[in-house]
PDB file of C-alpha atoms in Angstrom:
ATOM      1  CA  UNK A   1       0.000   0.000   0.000  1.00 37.00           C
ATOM      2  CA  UNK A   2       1.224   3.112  -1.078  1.00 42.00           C
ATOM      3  CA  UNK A   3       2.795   5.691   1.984  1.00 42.00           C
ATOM      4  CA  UNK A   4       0.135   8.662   0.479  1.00 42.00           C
ATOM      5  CA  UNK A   5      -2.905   6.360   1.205  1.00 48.00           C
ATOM      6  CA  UNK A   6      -6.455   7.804   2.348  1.00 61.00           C
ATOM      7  CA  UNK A   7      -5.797   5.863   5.501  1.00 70.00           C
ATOM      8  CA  UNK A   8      -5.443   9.606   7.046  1.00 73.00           C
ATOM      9  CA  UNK A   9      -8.577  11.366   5.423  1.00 72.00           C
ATOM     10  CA  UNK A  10     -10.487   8.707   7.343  1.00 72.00           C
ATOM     11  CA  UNK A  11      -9.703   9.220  10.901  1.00 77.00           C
ATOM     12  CA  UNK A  12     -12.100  11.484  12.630  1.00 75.00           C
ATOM     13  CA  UNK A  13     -10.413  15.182  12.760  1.00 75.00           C
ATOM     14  CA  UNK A  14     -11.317  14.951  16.339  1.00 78.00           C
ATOM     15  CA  UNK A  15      -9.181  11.982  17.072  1.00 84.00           C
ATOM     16  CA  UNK A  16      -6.606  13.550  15.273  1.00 83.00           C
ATOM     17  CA  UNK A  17      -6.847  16.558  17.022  1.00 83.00           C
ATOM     18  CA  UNK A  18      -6.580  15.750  20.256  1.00 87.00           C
ATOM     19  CA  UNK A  19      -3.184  13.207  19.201  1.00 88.00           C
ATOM     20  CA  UNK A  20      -1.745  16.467  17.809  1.00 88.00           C
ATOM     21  CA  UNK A  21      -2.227  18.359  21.026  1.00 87.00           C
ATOM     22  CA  UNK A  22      -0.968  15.803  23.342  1.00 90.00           C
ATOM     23  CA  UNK A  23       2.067  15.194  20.819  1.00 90.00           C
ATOM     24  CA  UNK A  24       2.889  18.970  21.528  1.00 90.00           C
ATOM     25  CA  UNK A  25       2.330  18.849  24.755  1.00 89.00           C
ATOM     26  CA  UNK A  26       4.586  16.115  25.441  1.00 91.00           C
ATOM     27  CA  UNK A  27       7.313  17.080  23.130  1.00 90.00           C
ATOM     28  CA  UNK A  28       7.498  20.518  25.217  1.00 89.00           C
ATOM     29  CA  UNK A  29       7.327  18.530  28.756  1.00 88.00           C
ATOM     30  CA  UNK A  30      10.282  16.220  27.467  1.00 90.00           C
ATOM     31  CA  UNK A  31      12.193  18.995  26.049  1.00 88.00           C
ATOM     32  CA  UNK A  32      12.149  21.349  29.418  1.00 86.00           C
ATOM     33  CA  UNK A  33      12.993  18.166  31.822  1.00 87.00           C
ATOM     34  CA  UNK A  34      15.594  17.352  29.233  1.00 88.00           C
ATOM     35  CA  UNK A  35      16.455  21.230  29.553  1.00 84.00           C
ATOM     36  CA  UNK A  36      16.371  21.182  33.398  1.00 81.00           C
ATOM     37  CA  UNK A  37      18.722  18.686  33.333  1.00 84.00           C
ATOM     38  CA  UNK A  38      21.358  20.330  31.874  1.00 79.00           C
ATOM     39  CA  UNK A  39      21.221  23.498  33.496  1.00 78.00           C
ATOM     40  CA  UNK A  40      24.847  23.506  33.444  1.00 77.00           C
ATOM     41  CA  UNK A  41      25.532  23.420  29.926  1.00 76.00           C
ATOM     42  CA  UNK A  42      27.598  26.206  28.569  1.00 79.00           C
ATOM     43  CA  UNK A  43      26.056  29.265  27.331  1.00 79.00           C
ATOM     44  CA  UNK A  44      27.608  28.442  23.583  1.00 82.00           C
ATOM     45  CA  UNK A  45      25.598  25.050  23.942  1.00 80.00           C
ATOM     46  CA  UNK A  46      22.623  26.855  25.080  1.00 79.00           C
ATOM     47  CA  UNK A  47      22.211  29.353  22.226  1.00 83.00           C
ATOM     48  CA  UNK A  48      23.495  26.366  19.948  1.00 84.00           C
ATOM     49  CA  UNK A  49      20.396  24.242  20.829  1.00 83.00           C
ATOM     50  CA  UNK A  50      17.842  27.447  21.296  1.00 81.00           C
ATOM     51  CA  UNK A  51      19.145  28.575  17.594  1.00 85.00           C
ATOM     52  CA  UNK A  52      18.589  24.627  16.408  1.00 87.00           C
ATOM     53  CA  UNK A  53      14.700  25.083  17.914  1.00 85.00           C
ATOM     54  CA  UNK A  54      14.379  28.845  16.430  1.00 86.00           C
ATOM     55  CA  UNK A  55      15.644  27.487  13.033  1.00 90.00           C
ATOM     56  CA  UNK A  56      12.986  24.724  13.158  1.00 90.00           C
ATOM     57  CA  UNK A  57      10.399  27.512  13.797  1.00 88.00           C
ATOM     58  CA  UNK A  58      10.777  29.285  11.105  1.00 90.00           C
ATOM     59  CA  UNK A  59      10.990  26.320   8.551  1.00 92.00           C
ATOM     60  CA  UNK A  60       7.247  25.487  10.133  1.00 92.00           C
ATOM     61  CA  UNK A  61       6.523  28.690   9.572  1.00 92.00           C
ATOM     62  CA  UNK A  62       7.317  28.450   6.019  1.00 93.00           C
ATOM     63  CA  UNK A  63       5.580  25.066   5.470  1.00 94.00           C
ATOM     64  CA  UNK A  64       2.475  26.114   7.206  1.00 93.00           C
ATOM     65  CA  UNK A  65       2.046  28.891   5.391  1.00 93.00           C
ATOM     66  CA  UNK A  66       2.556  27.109   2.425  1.00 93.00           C
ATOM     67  CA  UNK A  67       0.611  24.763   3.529  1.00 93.00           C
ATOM     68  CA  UNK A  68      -2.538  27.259   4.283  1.00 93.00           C
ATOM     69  CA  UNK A  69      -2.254  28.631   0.917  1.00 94.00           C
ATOM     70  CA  UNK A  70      -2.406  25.059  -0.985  1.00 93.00           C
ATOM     71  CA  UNK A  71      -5.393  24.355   1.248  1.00 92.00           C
ATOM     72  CA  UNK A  72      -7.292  27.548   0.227  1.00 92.00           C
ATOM     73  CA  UNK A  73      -6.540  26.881  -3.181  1.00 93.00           C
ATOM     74  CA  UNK A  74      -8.103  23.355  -3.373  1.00 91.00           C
ATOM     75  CA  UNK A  75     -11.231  25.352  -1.406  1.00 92.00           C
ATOM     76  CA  UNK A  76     -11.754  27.738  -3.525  1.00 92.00           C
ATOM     77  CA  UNK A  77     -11.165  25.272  -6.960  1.00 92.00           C
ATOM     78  CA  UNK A  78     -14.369  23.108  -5.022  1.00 92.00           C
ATOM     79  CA  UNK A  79     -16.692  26.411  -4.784  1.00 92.00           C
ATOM     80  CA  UNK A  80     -15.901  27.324  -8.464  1.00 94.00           C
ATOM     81  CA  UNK A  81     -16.881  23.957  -9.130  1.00 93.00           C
ATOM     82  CA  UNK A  82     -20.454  24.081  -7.046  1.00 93.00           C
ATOM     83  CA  UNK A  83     -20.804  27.530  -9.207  1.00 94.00           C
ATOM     84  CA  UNK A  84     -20.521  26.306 -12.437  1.00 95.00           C
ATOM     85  CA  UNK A  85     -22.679  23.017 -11.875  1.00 94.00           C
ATOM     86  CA  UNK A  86     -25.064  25.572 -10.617  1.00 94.00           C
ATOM     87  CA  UNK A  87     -24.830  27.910 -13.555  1.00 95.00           C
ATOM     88  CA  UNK A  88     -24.877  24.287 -15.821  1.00 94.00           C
ATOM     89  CA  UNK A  89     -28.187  23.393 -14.221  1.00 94.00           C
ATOM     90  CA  UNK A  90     -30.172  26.506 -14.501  1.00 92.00           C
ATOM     91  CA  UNK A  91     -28.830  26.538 -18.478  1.00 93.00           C
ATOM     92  CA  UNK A  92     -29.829  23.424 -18.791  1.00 93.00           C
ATOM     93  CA  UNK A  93     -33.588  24.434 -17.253  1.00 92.00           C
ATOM     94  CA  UNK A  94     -34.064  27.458 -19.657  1.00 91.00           C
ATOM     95  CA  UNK A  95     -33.122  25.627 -22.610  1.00 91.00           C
ATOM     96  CA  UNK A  96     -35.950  23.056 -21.252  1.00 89.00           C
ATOM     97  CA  UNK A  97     -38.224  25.961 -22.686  1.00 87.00           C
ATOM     98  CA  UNK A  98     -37.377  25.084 -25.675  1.00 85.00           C
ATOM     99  CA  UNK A  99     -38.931  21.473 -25.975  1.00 86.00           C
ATOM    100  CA  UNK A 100     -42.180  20.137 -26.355  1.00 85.00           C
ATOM    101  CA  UNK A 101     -44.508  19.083 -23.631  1.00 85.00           C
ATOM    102  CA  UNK A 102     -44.307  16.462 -22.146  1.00 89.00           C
ATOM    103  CA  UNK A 103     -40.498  16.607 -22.446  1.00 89.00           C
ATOM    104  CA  UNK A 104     -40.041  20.208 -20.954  1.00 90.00           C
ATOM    105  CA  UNK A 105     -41.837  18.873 -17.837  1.00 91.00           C
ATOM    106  CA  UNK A 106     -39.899  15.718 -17.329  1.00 92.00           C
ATOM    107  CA  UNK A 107     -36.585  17.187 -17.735  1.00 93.00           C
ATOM    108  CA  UNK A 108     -37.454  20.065 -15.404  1.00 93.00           C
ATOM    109  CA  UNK A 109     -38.634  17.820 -12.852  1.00 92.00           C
ATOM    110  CA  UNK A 110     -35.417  15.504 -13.359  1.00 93.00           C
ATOM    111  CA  UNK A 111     -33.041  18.748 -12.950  1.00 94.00           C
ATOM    112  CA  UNK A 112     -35.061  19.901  -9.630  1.00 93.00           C
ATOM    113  CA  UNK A 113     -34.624  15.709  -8.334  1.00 94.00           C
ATOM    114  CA  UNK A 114     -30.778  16.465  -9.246  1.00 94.00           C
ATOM    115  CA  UNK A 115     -30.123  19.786  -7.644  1.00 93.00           C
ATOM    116  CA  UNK A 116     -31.434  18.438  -4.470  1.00 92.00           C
ATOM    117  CA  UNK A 117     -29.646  15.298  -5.137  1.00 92.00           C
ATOM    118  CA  UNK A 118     -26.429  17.547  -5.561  1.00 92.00           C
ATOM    119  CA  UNK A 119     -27.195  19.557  -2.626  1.00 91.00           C
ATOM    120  CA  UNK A 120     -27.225  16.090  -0.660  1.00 89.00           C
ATOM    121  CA  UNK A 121     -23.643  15.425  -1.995  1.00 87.00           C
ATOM    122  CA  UNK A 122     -21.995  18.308  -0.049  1.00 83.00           C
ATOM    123  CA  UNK A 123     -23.087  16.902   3.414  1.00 76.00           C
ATOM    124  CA  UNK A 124     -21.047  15.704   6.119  1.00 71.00           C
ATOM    125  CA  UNK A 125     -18.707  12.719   5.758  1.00 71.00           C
ATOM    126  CA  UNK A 126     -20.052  11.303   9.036  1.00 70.00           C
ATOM    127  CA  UNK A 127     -23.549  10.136   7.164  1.00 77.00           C
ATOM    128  CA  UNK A 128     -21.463   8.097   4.233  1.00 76.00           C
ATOM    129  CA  UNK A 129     -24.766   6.442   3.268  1.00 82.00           C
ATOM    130  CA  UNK A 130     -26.654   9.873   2.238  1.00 85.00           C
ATOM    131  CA  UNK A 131     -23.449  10.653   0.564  1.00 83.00           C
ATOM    132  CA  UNK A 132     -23.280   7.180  -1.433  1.00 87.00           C
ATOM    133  CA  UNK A 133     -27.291   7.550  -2.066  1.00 90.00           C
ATOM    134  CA  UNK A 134     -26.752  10.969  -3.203  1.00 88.00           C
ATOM    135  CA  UNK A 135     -23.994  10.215  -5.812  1.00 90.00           C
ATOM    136  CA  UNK A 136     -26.084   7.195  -6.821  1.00 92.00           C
ATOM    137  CA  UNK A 137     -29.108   9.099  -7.370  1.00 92.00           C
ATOM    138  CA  UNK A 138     -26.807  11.497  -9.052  1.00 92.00           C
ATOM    139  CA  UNK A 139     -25.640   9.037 -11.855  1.00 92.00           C
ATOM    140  CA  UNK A 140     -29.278   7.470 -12.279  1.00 94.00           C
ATOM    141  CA  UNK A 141     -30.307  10.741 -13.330  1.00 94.00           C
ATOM    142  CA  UNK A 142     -27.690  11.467 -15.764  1.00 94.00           C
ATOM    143  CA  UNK A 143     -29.304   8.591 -18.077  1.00 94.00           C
ATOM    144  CA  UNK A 144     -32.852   9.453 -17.433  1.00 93.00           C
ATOM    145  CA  UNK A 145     -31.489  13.781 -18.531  1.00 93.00           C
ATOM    146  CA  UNK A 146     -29.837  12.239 -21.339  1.00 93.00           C
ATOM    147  CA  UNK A 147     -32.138   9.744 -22.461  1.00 93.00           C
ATOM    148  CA  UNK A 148     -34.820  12.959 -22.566  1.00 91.00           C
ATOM    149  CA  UNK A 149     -32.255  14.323 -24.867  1.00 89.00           C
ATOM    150  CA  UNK A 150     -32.225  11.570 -26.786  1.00 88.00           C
ATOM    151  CA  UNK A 151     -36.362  11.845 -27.375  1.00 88.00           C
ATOM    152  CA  UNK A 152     -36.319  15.529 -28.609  1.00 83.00           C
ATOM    153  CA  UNK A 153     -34.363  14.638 -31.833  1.00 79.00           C
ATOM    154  CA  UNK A 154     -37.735  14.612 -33.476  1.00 76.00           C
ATOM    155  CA  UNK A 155     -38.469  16.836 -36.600  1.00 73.00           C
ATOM    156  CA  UNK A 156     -39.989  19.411 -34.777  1.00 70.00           C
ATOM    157  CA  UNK A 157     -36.848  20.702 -33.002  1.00 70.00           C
ATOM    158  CA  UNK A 158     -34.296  22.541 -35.029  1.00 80.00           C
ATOM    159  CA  UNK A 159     -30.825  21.720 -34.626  1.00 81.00           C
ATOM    160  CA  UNK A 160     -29.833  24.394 -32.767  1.00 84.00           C
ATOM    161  CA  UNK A 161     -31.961  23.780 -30.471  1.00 83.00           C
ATOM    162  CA  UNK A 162     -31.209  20.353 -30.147  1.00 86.00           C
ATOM    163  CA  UNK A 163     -27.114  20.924 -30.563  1.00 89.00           C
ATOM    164  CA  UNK A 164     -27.534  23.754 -27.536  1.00 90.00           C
ATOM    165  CA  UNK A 165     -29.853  20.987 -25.236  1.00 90.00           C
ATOM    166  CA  UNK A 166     -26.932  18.549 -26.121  1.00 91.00           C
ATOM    167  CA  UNK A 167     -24.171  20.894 -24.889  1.00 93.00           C
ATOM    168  CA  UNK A 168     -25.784  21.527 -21.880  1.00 92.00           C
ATOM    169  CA  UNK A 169     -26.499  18.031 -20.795  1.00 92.00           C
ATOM    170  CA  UNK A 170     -23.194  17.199 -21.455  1.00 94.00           C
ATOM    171  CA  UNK A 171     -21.566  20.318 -19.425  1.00 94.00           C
ATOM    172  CA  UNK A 172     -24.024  18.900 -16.482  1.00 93.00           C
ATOM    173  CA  UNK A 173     -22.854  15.211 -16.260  1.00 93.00           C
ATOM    174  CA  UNK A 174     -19.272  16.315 -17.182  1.00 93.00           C
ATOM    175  CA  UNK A 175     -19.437  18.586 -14.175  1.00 93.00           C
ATOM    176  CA  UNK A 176     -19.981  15.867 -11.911  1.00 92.00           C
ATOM    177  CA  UNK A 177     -17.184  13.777 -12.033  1.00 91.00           C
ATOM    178  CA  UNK A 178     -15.362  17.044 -11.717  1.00 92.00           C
ATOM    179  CA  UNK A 179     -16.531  17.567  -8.306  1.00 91.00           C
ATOM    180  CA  UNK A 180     -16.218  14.009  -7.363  1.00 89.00           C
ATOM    181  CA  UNK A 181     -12.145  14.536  -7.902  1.00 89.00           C
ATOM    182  CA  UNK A 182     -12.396  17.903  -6.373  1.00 88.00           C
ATOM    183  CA  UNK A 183     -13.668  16.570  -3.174  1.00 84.00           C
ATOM    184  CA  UNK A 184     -10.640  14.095  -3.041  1.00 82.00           C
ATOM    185  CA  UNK A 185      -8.121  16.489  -4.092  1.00 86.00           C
ATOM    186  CA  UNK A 186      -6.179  16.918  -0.258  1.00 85.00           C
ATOM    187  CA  UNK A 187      -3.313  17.891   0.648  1.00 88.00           C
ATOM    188  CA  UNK A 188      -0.696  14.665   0.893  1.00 87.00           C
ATOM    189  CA  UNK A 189      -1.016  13.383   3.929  1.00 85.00           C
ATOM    190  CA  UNK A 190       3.218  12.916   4.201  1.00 88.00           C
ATOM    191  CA  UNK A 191       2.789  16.632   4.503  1.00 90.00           C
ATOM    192  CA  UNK A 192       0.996  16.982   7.889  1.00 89.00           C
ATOM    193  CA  UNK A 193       3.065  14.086   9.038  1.00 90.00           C
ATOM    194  CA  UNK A 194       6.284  15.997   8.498  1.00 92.00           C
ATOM    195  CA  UNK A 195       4.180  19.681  10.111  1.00 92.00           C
ATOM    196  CA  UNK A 196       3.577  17.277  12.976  1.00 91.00           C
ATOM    197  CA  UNK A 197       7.438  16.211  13.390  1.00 92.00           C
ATOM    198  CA  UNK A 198       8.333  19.909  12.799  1.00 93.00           C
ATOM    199  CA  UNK A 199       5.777  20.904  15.465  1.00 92.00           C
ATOM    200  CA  UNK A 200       7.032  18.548  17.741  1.00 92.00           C
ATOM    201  CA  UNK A 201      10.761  19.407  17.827  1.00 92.00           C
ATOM    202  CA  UNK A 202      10.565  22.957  17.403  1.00 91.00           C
ATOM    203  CA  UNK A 203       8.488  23.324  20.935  1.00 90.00           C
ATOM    204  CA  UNK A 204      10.566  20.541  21.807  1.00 90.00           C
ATOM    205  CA  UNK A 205      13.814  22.633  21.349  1.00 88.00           C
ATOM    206  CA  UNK A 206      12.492  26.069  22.579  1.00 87.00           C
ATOM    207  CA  UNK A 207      11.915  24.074  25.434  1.00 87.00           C
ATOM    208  CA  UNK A 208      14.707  23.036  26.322  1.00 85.00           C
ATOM    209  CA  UNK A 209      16.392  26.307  26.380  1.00 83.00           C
ATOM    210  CA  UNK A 210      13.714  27.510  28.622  1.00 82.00           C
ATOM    211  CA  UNK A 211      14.714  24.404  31.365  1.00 81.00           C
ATOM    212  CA  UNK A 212      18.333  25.022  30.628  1.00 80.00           C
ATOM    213  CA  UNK A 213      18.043  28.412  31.790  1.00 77.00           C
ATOM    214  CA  UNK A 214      16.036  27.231  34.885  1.00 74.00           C
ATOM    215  CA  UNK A 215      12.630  29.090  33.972  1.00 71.00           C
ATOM    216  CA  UNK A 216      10.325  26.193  35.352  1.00 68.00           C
ATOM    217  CA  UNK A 217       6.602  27.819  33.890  1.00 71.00           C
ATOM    218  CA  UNK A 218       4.913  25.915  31.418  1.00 78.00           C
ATOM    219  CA  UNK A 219       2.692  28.499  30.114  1.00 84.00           C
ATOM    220  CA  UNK A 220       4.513  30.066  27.320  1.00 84.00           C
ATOM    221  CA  UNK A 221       5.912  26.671  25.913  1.00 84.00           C
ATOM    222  CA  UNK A 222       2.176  25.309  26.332  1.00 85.00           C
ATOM    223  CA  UNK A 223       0.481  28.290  24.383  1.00 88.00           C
ATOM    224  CA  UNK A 224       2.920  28.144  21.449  1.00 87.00           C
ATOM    225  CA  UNK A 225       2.015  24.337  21.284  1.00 87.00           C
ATOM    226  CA  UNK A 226      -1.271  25.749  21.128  1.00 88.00           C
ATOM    227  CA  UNK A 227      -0.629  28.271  18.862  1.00 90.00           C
ATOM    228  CA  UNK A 228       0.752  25.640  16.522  1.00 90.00           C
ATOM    229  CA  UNK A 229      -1.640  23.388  16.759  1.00 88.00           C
ATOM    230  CA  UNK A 230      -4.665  25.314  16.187  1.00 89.00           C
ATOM    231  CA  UNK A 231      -2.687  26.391  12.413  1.00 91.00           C
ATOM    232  CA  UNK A 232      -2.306  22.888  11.602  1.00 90.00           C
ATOM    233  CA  UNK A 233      -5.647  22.232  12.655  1.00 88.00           C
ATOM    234  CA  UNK A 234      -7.406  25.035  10.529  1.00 89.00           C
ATOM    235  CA  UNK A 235      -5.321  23.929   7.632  1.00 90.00           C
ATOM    236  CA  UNK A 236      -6.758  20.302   8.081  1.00 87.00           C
ATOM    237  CA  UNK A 237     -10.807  21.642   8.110  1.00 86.00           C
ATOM    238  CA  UNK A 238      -9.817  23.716   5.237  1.00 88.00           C
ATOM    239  CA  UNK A 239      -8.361  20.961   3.401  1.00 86.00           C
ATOM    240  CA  UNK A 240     -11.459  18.570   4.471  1.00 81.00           C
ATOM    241  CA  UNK A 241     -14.671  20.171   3.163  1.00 75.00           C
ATOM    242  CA  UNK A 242     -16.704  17.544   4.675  1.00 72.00           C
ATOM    243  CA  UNK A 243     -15.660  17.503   8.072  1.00 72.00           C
ATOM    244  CA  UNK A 244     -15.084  19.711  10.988  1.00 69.00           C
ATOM    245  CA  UNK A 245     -16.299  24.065  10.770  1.00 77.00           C
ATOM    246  CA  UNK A 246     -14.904  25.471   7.399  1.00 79.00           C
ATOM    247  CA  UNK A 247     -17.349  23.445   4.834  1.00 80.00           C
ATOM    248  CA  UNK A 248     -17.625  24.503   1.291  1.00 84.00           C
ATOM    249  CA  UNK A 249     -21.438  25.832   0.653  1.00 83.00           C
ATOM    250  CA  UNK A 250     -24.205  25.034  -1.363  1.00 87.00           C
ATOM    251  CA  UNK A 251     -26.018  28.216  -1.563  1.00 89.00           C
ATOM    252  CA  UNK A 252     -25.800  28.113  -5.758  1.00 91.00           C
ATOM    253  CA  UNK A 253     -26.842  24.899  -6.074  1.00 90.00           C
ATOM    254  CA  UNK A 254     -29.946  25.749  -4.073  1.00 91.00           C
ATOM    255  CA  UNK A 255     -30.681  28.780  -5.460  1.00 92.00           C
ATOM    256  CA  UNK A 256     -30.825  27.118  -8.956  1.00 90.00           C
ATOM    257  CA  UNK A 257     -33.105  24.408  -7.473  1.00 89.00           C
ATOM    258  CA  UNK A 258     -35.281  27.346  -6.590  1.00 90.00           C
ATOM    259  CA  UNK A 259     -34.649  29.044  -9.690  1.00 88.00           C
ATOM    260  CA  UNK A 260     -36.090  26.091 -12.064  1.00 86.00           C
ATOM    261  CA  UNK A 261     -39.450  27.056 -13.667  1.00 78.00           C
ATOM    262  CA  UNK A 262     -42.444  25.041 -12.470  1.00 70.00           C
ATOM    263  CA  UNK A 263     -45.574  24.236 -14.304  1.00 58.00           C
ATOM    264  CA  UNK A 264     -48.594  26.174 -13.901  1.00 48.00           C
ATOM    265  CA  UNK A 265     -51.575  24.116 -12.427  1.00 45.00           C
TER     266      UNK A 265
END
């Protein structure tokens, strides 16, 4: 099994939260015992090992805010996505208009069934059923859309219309497998591992030069842990739509639910 596996996308961020605190935590208790210790280390040794933890600092610093902008990236690329298979659906319900009845009816009725089925597909990870019936639903209705398609080539519609129905459909069941890969496209999960390490020996470090020079509080060591961990964590709920407090809306995909023109009685 390959070392980049989704092994790590399937923990619960909780879990993997509270591992990444006590990781920090206990690096920084180890490294200020360790530091306590040798209390009589010379000053050259001192500044050697606070510059080693300083230098590891800053290389975090670098990854995790290379890190934050790769996550935001992927983000924004799964928005753009929900836009445009919001934009594809209400196209595809306008050029509807076009067709006879009862064809107009049927494929408006399948596209309002579909948004909702695509509004389903940005839940949460923790109901994997809704999500599985949602993408199944999804892919049933891409062959009942087409195969409406498939019954307007009669004489009555021109070609244009029938080339710009076409295009549409196509753009709509295109867009989905789009956003199927966009909602697996994370960060590697060798990258957290190696912010993790980082994390760890840079408090780990700083640490240590705070027991070497016999400062015995906890509380600045413990809120940079914090500090660190909190990045790494919002860099993990931006990089996991589906789970934890950053979540990628739906709002246009609704909208053009609401936006699909309904019979009059």
């Amino acid at each position: 099994m390959p070392f980049d596996t989704n092994f790590f996308y399937l923990i619960d961020h909780r879990l993997i939260a509270l591992v990444m605190i006590a990781l920090l935590l206990v690096a920084s208790e180890i490294g200020r015992r360790l530091g306590l210790s040798r209390q009589d280390a010379s000053d050259s040794h001192r500044a050697l090992m606070t510059g080693i933890g300083g230098a590891i600092l800053g290389f975090l610093g670098l990854l995790l805010g290379f890190s934050l902008s790769m996550a935001i990236s992927r983000w924004d690329d799964r928005r753009d996505i929900i836009v445009q298979e919001a934009n594809a659906i209400g196209t595809l319900s306008l050029r509807a208009g076009l067709l006879e009845e009862p064809l107009r009816k049927q494929l408006r009725d399948s596209l309002i069934t579909y948004s909702q089925a695509r509004v389903a597909l940005g839940g949460s990870r923790e109901q994997p059923d809704l999500l599985r019936e949602a993408r199944s639903q999804s892919e049933d209705l891409h062959v009942v859309i087409w195969s409406i398609v498939e019954q307007a080539k009669v004489p009555s519609t021109t070609n244009a219309t029938l080339a710009s129905l076409i295009n549409s459909a196509n753009e709509v069941i295109d867009l989905h497998e789009l956003r199927l890969a966009s909602l697996q496209n994370h960060l590697p999960s060798a990258l957290f591992y190696l912010l993790l390490t980082l994390a760890a020996l840079s408090v780990g470090f700083l640490a240590w030069g705070f027991g070497a020079v016999g400062h015995r509080g906890r509380t600045p060591i413990i809120l940079l842990a914090i500090l660190i961990g909190t990045m790494i964590l919002l860099i993990m709920d931006v990089n996991r739509p589906q789970r934890g407090m950053i979540v990628v809306g739906v709002a246009s995909l609704e909208r053009a639910e609401n936006s699909i023109p309904t019979p009059m009685p």
